[in-house]
Tab-separated table of C-alpha atoms in Angstrom:
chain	number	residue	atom	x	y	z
A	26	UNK	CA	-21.750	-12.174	24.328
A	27	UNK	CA	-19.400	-14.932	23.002
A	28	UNK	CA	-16.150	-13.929	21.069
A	29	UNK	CA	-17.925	-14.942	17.307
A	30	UNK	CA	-21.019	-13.093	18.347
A	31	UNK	CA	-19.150	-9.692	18.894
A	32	UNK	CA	-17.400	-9.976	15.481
A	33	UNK	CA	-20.749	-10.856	13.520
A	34	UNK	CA	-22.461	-7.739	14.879
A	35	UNK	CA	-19.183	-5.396	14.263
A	36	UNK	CA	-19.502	-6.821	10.636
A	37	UNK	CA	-23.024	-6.171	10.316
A	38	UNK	CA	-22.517	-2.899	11.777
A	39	UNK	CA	-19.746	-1.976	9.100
A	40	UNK	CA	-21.945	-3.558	5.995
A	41	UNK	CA	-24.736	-1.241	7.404
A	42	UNK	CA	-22.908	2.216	7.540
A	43	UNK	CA	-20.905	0.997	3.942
A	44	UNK	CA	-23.905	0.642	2.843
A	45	UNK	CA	-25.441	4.018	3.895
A	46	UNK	CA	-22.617	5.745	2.849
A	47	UNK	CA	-22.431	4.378	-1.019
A	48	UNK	CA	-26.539	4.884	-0.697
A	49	UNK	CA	-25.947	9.161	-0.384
A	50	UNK	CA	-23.473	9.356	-3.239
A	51	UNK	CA	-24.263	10.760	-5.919
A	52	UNK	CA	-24.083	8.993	-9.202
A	53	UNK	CA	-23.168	12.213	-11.191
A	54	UNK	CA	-21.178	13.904	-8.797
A	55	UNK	CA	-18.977	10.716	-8.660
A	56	UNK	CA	-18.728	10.396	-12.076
A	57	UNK	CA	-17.937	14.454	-12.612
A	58	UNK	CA	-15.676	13.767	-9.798
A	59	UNK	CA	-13.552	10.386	-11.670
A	60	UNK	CA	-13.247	12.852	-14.937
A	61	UNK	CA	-11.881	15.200	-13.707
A	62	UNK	CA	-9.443	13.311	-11.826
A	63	UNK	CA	-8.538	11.754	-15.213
A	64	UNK	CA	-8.235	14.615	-17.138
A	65	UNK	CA	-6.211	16.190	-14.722
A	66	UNK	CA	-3.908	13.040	-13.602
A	67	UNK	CA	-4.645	10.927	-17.327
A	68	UNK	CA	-1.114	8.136	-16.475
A	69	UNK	CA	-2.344	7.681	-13.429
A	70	UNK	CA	-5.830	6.689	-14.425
A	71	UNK	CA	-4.601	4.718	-17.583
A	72	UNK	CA	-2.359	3.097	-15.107
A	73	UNK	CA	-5.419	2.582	-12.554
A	74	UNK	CA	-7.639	1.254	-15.642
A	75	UNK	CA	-5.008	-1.030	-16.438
A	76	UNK	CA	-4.527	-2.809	-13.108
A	77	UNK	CA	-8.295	-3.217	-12.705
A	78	UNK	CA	-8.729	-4.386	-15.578
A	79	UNK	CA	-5.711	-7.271	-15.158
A	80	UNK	CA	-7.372	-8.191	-11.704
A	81	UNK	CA	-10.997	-8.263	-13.065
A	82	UNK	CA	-9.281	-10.422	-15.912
A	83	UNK	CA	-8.375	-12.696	-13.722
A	84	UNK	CA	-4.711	-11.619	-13.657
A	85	UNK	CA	-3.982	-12.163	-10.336
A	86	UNK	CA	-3.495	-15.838	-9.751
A	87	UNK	CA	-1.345	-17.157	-7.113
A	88	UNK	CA	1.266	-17.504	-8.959
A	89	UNK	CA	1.355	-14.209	-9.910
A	90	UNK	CA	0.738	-13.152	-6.453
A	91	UNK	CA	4.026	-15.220	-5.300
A	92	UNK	CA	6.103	-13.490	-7.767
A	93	UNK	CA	5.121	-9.933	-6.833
A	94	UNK	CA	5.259	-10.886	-3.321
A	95	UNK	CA	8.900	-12.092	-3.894
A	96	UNK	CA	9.645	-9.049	-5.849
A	97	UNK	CA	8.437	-7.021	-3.341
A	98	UNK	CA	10.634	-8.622	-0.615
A	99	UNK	CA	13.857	-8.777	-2.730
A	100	UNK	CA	13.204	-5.340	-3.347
A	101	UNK	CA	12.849	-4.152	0.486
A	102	UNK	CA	15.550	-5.988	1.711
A	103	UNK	CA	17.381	-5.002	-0.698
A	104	UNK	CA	16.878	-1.343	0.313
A	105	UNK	CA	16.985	-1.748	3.911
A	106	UNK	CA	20.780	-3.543	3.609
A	107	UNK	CA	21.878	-0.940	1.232
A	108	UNK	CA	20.805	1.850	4.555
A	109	UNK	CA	22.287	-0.681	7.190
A	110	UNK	CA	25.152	-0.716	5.460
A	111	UNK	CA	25.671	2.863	4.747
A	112	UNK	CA	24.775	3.695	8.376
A	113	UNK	CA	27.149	0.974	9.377
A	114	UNK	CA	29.862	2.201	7.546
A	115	UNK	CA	29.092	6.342	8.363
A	116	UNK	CA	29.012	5.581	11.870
A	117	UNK	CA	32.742	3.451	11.130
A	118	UNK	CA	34.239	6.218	9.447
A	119	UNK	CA	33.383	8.693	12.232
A	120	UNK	CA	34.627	6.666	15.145
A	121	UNK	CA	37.685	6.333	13.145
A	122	UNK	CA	38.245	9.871	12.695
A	123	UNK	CA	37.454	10.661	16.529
A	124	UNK	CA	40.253	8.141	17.333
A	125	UNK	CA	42.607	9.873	14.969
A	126	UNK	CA	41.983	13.116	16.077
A	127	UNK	CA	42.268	12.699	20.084
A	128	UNK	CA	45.312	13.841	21.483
């Protein structure tokens, strides 16, 4: 079996059993099961309604994309340096005070 073969029958395999699987739920027991997880967690599923409804709105353009995705990176590296450098400087600091204190 070629290589493009392989990969159209692991996709129709995975469409098949998604689609079995979303055929036994149960439209009320879903539903019973999204209320409660609102009135129990109601920011996080204002928050949730929120976002889908920006990205069914056609929020997500690009653009906006770009700009999270740079946020997102300034963000992390911003994190990881702050560590690096606090490791950097813990592990500075100790070496210095092993020096001081041998004989």
């Amino acid at each position: 079996m070629a290589e493009g073969e392989v990969d159209e029958t692991q996709g129709r395999d995975g469409r098949e059993k998604a689609n079995e699987a979303l055929g036994r739920l149960d439209a009320t027991e879903v539903t019973r099961a999204v209320s409660a997880f609102a009135r129990e967690n109601p920011h996080v599923a204002l928050a949730a309604a929120a976002g889908l409804g920006f990205l069914l709105g056609g929020g997500l353009t690009p653009r906006v994309l770009s700009r999270l995705g740079a946020f997102a990176t300034r963000s992390y590296v911003k994190g990881t340096l702050a560590s690096m450098v606090g490791i950097f400087l813990d592990e500075q600091a100790r070496s210095q005070s092993q020096l001081g204190s041998s004989p």
